[in-house]
PDB file of C-alpha atoms in Angstrom:
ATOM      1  CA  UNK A   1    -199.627-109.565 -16.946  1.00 94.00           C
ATOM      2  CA  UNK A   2    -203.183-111.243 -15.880  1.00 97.00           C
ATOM      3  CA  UNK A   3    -202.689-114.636 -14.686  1.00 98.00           C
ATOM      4  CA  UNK A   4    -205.497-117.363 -14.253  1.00 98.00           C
ATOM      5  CA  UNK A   5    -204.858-119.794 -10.890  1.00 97.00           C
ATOM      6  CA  UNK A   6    -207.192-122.437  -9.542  1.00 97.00           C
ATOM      7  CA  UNK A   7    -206.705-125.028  -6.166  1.00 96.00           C
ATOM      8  CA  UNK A   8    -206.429-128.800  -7.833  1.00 96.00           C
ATOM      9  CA  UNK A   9    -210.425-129.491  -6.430  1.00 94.00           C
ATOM     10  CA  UNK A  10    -210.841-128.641 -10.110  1.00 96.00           C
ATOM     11  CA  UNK A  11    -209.273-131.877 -11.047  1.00 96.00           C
ATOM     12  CA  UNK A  12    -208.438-130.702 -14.244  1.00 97.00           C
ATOM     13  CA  UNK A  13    -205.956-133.233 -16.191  1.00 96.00           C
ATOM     14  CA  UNK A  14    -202.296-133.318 -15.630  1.00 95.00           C
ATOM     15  CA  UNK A  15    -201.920-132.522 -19.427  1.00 96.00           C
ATOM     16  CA  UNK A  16    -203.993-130.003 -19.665  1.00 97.00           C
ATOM     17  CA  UNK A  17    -202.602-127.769 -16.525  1.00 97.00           C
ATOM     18  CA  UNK A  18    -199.220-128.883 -18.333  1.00 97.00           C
ATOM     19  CA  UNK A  19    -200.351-126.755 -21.680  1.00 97.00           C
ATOM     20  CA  UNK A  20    -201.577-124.260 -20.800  1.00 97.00           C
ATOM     21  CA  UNK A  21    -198.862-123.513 -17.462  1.00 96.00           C
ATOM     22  CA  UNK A  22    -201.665-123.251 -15.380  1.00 97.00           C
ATOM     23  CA  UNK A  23    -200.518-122.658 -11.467  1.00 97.00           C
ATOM     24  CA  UNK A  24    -202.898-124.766  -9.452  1.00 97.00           C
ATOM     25  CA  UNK A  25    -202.660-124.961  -5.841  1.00 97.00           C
ATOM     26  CA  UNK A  26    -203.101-127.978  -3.962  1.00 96.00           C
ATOM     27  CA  UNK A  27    -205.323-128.949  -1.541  1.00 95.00           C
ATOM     28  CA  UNK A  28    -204.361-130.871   1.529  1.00 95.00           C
ATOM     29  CA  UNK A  29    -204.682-134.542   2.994  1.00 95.00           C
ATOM     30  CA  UNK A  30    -204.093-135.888   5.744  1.00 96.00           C
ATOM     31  CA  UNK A  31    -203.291-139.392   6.198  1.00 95.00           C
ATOM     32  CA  UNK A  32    -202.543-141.346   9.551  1.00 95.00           C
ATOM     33  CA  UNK A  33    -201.536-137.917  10.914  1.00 94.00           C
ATOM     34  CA  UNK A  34    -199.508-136.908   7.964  1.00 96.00           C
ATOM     35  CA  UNK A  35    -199.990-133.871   5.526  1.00 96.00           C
ATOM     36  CA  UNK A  36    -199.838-134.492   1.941  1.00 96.00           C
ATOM     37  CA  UNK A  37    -200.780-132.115  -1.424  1.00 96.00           C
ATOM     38  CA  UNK A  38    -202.925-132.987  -4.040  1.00 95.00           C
ATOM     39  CA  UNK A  39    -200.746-133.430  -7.164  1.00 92.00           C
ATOM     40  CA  UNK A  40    -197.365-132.146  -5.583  1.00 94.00           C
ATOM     41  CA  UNK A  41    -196.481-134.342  -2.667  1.00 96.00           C
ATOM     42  CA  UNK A  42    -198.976-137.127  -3.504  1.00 96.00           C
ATOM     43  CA  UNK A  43    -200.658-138.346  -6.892  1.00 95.00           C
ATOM     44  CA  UNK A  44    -204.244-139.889  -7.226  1.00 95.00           C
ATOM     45  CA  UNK A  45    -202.701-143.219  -7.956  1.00 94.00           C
ATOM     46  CA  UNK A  46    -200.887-143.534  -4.936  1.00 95.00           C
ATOM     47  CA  UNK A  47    -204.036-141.660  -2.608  1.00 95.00           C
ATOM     48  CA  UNK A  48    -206.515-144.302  -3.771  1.00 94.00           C
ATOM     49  CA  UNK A  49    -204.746-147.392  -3.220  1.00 94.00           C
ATOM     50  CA  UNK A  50    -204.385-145.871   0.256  1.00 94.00           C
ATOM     51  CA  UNK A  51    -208.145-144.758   0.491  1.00 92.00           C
ATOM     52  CA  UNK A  52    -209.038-148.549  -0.647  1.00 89.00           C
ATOM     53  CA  UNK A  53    -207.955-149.121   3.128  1.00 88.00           C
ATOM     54  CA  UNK A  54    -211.240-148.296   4.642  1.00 79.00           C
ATOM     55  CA  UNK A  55    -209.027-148.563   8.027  1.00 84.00           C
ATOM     56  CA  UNK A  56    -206.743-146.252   7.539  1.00 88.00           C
ATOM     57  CA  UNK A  57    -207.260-142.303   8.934  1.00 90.00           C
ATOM     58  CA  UNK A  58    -207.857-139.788   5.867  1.00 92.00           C
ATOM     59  CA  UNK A  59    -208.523-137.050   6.032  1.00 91.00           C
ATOM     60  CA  UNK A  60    -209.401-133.566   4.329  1.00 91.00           C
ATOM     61  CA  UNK A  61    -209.094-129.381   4.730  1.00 92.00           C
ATOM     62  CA  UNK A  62    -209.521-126.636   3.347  1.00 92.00           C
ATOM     63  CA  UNK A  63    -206.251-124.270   1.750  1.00 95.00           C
ATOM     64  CA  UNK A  64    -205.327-122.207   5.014  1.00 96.00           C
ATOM     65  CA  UNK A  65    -204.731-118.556   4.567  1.00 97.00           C
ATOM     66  CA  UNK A  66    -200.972-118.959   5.169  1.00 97.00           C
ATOM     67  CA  UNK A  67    -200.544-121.229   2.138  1.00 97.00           C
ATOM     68  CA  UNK A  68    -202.433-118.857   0.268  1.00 97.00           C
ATOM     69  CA  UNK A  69    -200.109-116.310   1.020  1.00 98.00           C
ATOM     70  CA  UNK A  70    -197.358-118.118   0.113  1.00 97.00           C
ATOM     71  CA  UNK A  71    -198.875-118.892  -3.617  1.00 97.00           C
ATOM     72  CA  UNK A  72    -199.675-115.076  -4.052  1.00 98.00           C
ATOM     73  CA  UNK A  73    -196.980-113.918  -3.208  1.00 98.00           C
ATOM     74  CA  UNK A  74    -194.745-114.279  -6.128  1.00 98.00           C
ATOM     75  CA  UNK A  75    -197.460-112.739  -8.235  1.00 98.00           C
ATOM     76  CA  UNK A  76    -197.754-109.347  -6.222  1.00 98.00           C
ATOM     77  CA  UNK A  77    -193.906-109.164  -6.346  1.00 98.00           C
ATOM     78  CA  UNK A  78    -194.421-109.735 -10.012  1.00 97.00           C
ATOM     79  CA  UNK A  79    -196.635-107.067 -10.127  1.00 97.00           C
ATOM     80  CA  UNK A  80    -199.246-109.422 -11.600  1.00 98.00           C
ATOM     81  CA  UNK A  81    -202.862-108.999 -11.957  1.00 98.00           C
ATOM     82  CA  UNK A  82    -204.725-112.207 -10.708  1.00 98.00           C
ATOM     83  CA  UNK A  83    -207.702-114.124 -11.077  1.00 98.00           C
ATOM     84  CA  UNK A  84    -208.365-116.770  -8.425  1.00 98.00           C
ATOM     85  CA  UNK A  85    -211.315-119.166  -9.026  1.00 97.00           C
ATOM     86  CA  UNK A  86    -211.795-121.019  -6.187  1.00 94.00           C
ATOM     87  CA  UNK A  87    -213.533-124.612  -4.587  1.00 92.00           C
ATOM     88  CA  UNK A  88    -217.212-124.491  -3.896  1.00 90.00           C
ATOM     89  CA  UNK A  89    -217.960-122.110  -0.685  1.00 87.00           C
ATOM     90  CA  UNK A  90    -220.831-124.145  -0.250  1.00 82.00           C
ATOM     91  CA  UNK A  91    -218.086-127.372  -0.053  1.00 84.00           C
ATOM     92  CA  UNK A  92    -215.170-126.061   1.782  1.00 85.00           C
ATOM     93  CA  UNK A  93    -214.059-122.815   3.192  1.00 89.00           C
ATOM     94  CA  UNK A  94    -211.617-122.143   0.932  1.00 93.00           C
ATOM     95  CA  UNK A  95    -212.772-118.964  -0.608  1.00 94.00           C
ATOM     96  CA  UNK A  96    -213.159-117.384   3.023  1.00 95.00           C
ATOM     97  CA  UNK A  97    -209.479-118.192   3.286  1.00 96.00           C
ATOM     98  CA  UNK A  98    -208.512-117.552   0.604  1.00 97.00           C
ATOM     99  CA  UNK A  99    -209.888-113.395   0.893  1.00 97.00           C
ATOM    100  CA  UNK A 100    -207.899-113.450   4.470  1.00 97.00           C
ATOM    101  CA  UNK A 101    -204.555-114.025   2.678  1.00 98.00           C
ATOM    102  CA  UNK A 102    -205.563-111.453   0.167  1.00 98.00           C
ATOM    103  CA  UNK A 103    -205.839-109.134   2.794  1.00 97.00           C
ATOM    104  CA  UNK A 104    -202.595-109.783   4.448  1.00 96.00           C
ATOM    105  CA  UNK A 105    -200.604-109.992   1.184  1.00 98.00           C
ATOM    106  CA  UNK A 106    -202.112-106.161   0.322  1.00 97.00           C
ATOM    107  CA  UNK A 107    -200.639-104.920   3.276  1.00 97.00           C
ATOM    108  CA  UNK A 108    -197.244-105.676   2.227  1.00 97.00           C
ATOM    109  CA  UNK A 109    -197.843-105.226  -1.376  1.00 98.00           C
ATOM    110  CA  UNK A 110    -200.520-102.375  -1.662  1.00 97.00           C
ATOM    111  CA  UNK A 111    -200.725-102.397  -5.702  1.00 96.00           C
ATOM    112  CA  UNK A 112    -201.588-106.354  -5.907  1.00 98.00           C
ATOM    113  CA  UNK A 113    -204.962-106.720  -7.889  1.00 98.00           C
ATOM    114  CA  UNK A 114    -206.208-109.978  -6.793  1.00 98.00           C
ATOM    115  CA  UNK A 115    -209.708-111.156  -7.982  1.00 98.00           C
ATOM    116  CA  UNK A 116    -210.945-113.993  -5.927  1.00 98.00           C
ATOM    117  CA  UNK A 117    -214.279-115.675  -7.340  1.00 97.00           C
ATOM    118  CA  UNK A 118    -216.096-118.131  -5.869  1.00 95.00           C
ATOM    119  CA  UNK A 119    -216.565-121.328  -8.369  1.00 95.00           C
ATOM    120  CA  UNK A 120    -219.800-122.201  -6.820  1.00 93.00           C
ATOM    121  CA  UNK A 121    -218.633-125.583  -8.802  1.00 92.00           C
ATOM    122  CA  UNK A 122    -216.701-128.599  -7.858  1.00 92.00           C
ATOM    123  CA  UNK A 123    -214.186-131.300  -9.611  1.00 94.00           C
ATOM    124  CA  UNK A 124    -214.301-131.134 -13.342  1.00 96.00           C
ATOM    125  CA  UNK A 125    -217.591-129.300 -13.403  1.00 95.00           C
ATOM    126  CA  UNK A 126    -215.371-126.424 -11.853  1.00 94.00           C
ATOM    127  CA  UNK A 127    -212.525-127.277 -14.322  1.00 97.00           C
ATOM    128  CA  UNK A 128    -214.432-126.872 -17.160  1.00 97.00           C
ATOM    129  CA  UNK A 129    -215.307-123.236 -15.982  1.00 97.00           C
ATOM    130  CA  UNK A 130    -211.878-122.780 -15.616  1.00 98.00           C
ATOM    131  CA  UNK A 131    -210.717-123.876 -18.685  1.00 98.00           C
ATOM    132  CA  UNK A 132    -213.087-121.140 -20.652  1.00 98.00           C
ATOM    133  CA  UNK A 133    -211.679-118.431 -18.748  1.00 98.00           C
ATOM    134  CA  UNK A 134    -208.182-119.744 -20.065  1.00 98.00           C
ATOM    135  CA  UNK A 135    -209.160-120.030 -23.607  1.00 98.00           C
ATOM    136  CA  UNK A 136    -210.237-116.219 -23.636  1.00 98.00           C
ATOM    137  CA  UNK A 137    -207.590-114.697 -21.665  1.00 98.00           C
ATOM    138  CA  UNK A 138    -205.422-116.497 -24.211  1.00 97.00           C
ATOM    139  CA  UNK A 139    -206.918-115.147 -26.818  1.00 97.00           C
ATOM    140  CA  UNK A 140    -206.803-111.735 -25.162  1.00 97.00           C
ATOM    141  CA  UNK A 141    -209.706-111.231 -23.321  1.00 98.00           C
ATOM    142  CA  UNK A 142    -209.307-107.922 -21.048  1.00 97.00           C
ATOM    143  CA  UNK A 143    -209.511-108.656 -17.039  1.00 98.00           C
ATOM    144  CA  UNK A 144    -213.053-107.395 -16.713  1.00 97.00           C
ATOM    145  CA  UNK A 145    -214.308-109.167 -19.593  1.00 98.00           C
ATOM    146  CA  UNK A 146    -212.405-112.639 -17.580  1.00 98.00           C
ATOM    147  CA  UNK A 147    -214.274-111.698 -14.476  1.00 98.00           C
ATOM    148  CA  UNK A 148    -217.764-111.078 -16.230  1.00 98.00           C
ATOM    149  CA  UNK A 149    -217.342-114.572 -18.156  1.00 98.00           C
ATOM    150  CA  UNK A 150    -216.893-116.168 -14.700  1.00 98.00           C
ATOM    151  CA  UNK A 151    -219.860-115.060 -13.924  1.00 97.00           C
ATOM    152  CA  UNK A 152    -221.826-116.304 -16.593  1.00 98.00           C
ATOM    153  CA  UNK A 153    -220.312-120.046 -16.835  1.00 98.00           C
ATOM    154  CA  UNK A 154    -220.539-120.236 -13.206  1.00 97.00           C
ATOM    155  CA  UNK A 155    -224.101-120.128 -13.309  1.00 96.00           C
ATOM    156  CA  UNK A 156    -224.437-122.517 -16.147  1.00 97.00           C
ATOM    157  CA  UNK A 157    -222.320-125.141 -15.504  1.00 97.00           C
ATOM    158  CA  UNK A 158    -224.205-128.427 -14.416  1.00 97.00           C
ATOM    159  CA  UNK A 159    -222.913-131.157 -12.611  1.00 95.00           C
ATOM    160  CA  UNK A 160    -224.183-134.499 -12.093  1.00 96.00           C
ATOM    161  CA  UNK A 161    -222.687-137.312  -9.871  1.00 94.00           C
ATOM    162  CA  UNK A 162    -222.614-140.937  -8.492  1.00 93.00           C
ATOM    163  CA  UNK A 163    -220.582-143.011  -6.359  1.00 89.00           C
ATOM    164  CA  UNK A 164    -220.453-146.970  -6.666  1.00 83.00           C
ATOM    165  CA  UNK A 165    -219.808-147.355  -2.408  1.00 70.00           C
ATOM    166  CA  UNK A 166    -221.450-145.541   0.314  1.00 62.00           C
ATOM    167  CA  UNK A 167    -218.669-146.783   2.783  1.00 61.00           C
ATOM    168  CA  UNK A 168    -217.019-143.161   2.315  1.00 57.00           C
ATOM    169  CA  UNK A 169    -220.108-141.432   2.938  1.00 60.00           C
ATOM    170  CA  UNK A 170    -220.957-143.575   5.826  1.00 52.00           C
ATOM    171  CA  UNK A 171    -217.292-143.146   7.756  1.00 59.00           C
ATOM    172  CA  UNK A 172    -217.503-139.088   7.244  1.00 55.00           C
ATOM    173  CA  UNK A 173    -221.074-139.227   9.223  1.00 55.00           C
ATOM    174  CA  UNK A 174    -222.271-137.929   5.974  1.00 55.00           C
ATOM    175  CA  UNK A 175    -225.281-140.922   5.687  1.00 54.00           C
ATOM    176  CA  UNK A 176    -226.076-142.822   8.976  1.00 56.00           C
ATOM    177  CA  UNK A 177    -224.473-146.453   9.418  1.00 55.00           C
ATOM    178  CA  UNK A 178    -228.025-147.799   9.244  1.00 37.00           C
ATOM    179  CA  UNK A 179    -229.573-145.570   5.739  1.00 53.00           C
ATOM    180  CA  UNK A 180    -226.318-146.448   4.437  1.00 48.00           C
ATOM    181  CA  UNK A 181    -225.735-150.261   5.173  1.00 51.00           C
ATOM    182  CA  UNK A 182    -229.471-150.400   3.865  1.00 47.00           C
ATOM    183  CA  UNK A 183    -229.151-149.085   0.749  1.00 52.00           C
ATOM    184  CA  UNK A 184    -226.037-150.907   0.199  1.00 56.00           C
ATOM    185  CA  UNK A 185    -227.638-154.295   0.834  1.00 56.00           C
ATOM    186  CA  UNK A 186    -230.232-153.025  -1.690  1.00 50.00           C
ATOM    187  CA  UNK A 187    -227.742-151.908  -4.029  1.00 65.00           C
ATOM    188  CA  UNK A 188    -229.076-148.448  -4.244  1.00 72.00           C
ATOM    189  CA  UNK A 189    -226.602-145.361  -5.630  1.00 88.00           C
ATOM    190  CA  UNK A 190    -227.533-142.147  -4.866  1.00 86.00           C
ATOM    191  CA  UNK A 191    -227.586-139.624  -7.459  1.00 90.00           C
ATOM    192  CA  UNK A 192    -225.761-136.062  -6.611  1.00 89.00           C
ATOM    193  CA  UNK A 193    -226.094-132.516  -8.020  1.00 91.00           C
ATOM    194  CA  UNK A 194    -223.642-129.649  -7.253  1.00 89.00           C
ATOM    195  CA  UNK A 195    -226.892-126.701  -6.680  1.00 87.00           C
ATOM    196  CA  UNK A 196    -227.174-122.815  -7.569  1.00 85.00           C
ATOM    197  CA  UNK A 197    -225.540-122.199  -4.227  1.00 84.00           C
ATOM    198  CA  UNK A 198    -222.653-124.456  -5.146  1.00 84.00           C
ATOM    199  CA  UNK A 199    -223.619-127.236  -2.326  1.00 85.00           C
ATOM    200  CA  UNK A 200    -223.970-130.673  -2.820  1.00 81.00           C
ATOM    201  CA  UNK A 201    -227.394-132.465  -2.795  1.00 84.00           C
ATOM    202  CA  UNK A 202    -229.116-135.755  -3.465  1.00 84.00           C
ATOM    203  CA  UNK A 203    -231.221-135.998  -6.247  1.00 86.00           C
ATOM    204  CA  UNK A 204    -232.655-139.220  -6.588  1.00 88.00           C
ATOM    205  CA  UNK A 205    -231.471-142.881  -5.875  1.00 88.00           C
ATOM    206  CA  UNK A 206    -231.565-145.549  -8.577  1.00 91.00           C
ATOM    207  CA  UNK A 207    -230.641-149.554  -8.190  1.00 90.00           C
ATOM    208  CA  UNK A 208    -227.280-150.492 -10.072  1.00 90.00           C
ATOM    209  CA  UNK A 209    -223.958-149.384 -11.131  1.00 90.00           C
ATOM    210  CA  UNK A 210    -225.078-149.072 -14.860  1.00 93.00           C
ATOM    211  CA  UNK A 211    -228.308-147.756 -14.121  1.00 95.00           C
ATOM    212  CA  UNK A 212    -226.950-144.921 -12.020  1.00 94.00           C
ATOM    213  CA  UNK A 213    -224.047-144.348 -14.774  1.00 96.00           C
ATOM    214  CA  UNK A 214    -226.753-144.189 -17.484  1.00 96.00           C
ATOM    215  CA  UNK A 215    -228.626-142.081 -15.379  1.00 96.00           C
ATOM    216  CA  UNK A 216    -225.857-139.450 -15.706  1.00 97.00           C
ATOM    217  CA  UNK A 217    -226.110-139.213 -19.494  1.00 97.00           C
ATOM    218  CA  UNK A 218    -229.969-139.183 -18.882  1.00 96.00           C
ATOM    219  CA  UNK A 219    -229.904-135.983 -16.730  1.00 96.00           C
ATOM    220  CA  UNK A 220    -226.882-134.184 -19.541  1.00 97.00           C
ATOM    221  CA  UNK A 221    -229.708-134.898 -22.593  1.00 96.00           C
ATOM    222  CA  UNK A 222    -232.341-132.972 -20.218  1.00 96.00           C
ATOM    223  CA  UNK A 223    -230.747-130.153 -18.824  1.00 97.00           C
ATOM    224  CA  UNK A 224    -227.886-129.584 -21.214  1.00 97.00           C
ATOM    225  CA  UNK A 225    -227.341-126.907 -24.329  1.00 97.00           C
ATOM    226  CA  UNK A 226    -226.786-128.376 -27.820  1.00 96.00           C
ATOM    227  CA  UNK A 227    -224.176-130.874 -26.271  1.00 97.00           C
ATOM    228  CA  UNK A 228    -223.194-131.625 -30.069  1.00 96.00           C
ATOM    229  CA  UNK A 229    -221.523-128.409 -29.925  1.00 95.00           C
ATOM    230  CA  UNK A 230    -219.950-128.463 -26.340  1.00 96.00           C
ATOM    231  CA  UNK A 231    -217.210-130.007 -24.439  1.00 97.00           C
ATOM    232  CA  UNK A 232    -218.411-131.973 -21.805  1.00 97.00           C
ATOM    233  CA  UNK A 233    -216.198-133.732 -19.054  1.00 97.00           C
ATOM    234  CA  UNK A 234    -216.314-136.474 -16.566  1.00 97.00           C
ATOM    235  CA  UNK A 235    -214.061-137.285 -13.589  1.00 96.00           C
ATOM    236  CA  UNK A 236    -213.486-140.671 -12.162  1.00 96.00           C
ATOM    237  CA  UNK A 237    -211.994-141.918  -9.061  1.00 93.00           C
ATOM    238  CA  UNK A 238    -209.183-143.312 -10.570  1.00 92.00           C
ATOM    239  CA  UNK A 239    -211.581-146.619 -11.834  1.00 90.00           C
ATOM    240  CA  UNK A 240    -211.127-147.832 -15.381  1.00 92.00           C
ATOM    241  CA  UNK A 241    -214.009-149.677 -15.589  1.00 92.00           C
ATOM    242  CA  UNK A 242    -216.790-146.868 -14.414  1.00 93.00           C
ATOM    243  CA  UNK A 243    -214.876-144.041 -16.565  1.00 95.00           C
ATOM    244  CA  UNK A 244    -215.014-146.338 -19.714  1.00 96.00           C
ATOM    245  CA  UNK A 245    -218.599-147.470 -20.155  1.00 96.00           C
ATOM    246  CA  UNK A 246    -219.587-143.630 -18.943  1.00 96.00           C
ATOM    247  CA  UNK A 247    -217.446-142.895 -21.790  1.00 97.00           C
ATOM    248  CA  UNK A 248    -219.390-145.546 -24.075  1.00 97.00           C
ATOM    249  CA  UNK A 249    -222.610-144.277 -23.017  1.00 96.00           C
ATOM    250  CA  UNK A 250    -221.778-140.448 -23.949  1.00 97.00           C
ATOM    251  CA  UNK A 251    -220.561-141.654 -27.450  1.00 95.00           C
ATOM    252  CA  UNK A 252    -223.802-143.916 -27.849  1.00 95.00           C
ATOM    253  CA  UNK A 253    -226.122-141.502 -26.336  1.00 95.00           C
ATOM    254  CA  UNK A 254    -224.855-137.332 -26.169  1.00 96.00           C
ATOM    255  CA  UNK A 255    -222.271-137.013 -29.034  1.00 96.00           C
ATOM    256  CA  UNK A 256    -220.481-134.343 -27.588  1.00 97.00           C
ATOM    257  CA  UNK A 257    -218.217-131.860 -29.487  1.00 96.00           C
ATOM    258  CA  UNK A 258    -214.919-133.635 -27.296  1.00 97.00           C
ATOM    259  CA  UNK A 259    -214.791-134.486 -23.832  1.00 97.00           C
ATOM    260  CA  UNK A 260    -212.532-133.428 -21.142  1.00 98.00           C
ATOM    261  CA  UNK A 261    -211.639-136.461 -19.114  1.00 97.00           C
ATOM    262  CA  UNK A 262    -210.092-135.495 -15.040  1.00 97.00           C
ATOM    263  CA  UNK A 263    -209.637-137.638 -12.030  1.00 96.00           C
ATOM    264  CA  UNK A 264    -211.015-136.774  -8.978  1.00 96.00           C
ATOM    265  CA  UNK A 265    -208.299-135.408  -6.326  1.00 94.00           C
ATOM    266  CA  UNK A 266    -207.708-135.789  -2.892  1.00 92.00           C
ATOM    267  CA  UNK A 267    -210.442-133.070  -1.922  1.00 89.00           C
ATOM    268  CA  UNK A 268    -213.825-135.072  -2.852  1.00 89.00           C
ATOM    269  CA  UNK A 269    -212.036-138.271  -3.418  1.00 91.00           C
ATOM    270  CA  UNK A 270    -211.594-139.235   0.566  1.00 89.00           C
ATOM    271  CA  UNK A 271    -215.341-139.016   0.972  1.00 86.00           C
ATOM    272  CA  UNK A 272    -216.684-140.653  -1.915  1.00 87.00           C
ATOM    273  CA  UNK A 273    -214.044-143.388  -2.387  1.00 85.00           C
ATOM    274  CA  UNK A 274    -212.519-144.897  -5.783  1.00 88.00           C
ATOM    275  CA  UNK A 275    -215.584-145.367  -7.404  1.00 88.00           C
ATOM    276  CA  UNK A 276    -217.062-141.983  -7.989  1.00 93.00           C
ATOM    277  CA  UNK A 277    -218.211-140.615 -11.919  1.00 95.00           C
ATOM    278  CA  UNK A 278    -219.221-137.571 -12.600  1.00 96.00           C
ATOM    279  CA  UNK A 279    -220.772-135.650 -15.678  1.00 97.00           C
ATOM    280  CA  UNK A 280    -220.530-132.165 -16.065  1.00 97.00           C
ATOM    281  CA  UNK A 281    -221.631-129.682 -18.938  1.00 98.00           C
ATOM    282  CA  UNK A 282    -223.325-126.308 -19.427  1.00 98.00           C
ATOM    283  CA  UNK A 283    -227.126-125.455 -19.988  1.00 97.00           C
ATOM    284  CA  UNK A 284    -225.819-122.300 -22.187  1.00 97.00           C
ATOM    285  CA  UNK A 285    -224.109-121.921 -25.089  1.00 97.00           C
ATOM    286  CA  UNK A 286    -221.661-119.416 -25.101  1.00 96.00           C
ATOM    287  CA  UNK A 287    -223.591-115.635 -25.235  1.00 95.00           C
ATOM    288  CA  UNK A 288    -221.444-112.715 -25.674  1.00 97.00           C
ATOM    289  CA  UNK A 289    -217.948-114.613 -25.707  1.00 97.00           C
ATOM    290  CA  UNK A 290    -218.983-116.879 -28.254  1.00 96.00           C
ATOM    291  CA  UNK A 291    -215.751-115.129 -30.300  1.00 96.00           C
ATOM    292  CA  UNK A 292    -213.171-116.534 -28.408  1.00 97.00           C
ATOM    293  CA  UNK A 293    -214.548-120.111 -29.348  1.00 95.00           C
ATOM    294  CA  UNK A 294    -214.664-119.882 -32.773  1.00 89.00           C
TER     295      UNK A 294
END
């Protein structure tokens, strides 16, 4: 049987993995010198209200090889064939980790065919490639046909993304104290793409929470395919207010086909903070595998 897993960095929604009985592995956090999962020992609810503590000690890494092993396992016993699509390499080392437990679990199981592919995608933008590869396989796309499509939606998935602090990206050294207290003051929000390379990188800044939000739907009507006819999704950092006027502005301004809505995990959530929003859609419509969508 071919089986489709992701890591939970694809913050895809609880319902959704629930549907379709799609194994996701988490991702670990560590907080005050504790180790948590995304989704299985902790829930986004709970990690926020914790993250909201700017003083207390969270932190993030990558899926080691041992856990790996332990979530392939089962399948190579099963005698399962399975795809793995996996965080951003240029975000976190899981893929590199993840290949090392491949290698180990082959030794003991020598017939295991385990495809690992690198996302090159993060948080919903990642989800949504996932969830296309699900939709064929369930309508009985072959395992080289699954692999070729990942291909393809991996290099035409766009993601756009803001943040409403810069506290997070000032405590994980990832914007100096002074840039970042500046820019605050100013009420600046940078602008973030996830590139070809699958890396994350600063686009522009704009002044405002709306203004950057609006910005997001700005970027989708440039760069994206015939959004009438896609699903688009956005991921939130568990924030009500951010996630619903995005929301308004993509029924105002993109009129999507439906939107996938996910909140952002434990992986990109600890440096970004509560208040991230992110867009994501595809620059492509579907090519060859347009059948399985009809």
């Amino acid at each position: 049987m071919i089986r489709i897993i992701t890591d939970s960095a694809s913050d895809l929604p609880k319902d959704y993995i629930e549907q379709h009985k799609l194994h996701v592995i988490p991702t670990p956090v560590v907080i005050d010198d504790v180790d948590y999962f995304d989704g299985a020992t902790i829930q986004t609810k709970e990690f926020y209200e914790i993250l909201d503590d700017i003083k207390r000690d969270v932190k993030t890494y990558h899926i080691n090889p041992e856990m790996f092993a332990k979530a392939f396992t089962p399948y190579a016993e099963a005698g399962d064939t399975v795809i793995y699509l996996c965080f951003s390499t240029g975000i976190a080392g899981t893929y590199n980790a993840a290949n090392i437990a491949k290698v180990n679990v082959v030794e003991e199981y020598p017939d295991f065919d385990l495809t690992i592919i690198d996302s090159r995608s993060a948080s919903i933008g990642f989800g949504l490639v996932v969830s296309k590869l699900v939709t064929m396989l369930e309508k009985g796309a072959t395992k080289e046909e699954l692999i070729e499509a990942a291909g393809y939606y991996i290099s035409h998935i766009r993601h756009v993304f803001t943040v409403h602090t810069l506290a997070y990206l000032i405590k994980g050294g990832r914007l100096t104290k002074f840039k970042g207290t500046l820019a605050e003051t100013l009420d600046m929000k940078p602008i973030l793409i996830v590139d070809q390379e699958g890396s994350l990188a600063v686009l522009k800044t704009v002044r405002g929470r709306k203004k950057s939000l609006r910005f997001l739907a700005d970027y989708a009507k440039e760069n994206g395919y015939h959004l009438e006819n896609q699903q688009i999704a956005i991921c939130h950092g568990e924030e009500e207010e951010g996630r619903d006027y995005m929301l308004s502005v993509i029924d105002q301004e993109l009129h999507p086909k439906s939107v996938m809505v996910g909140t952002v995990g434990c992986a990109i959530g600890a440096h970004t903070g509560r208040g991230i929003v992110g867009l994501c859609f595809f620059d492509a419509d579907d090519g060859k595998y347009e059948k399985y969508f009809v």
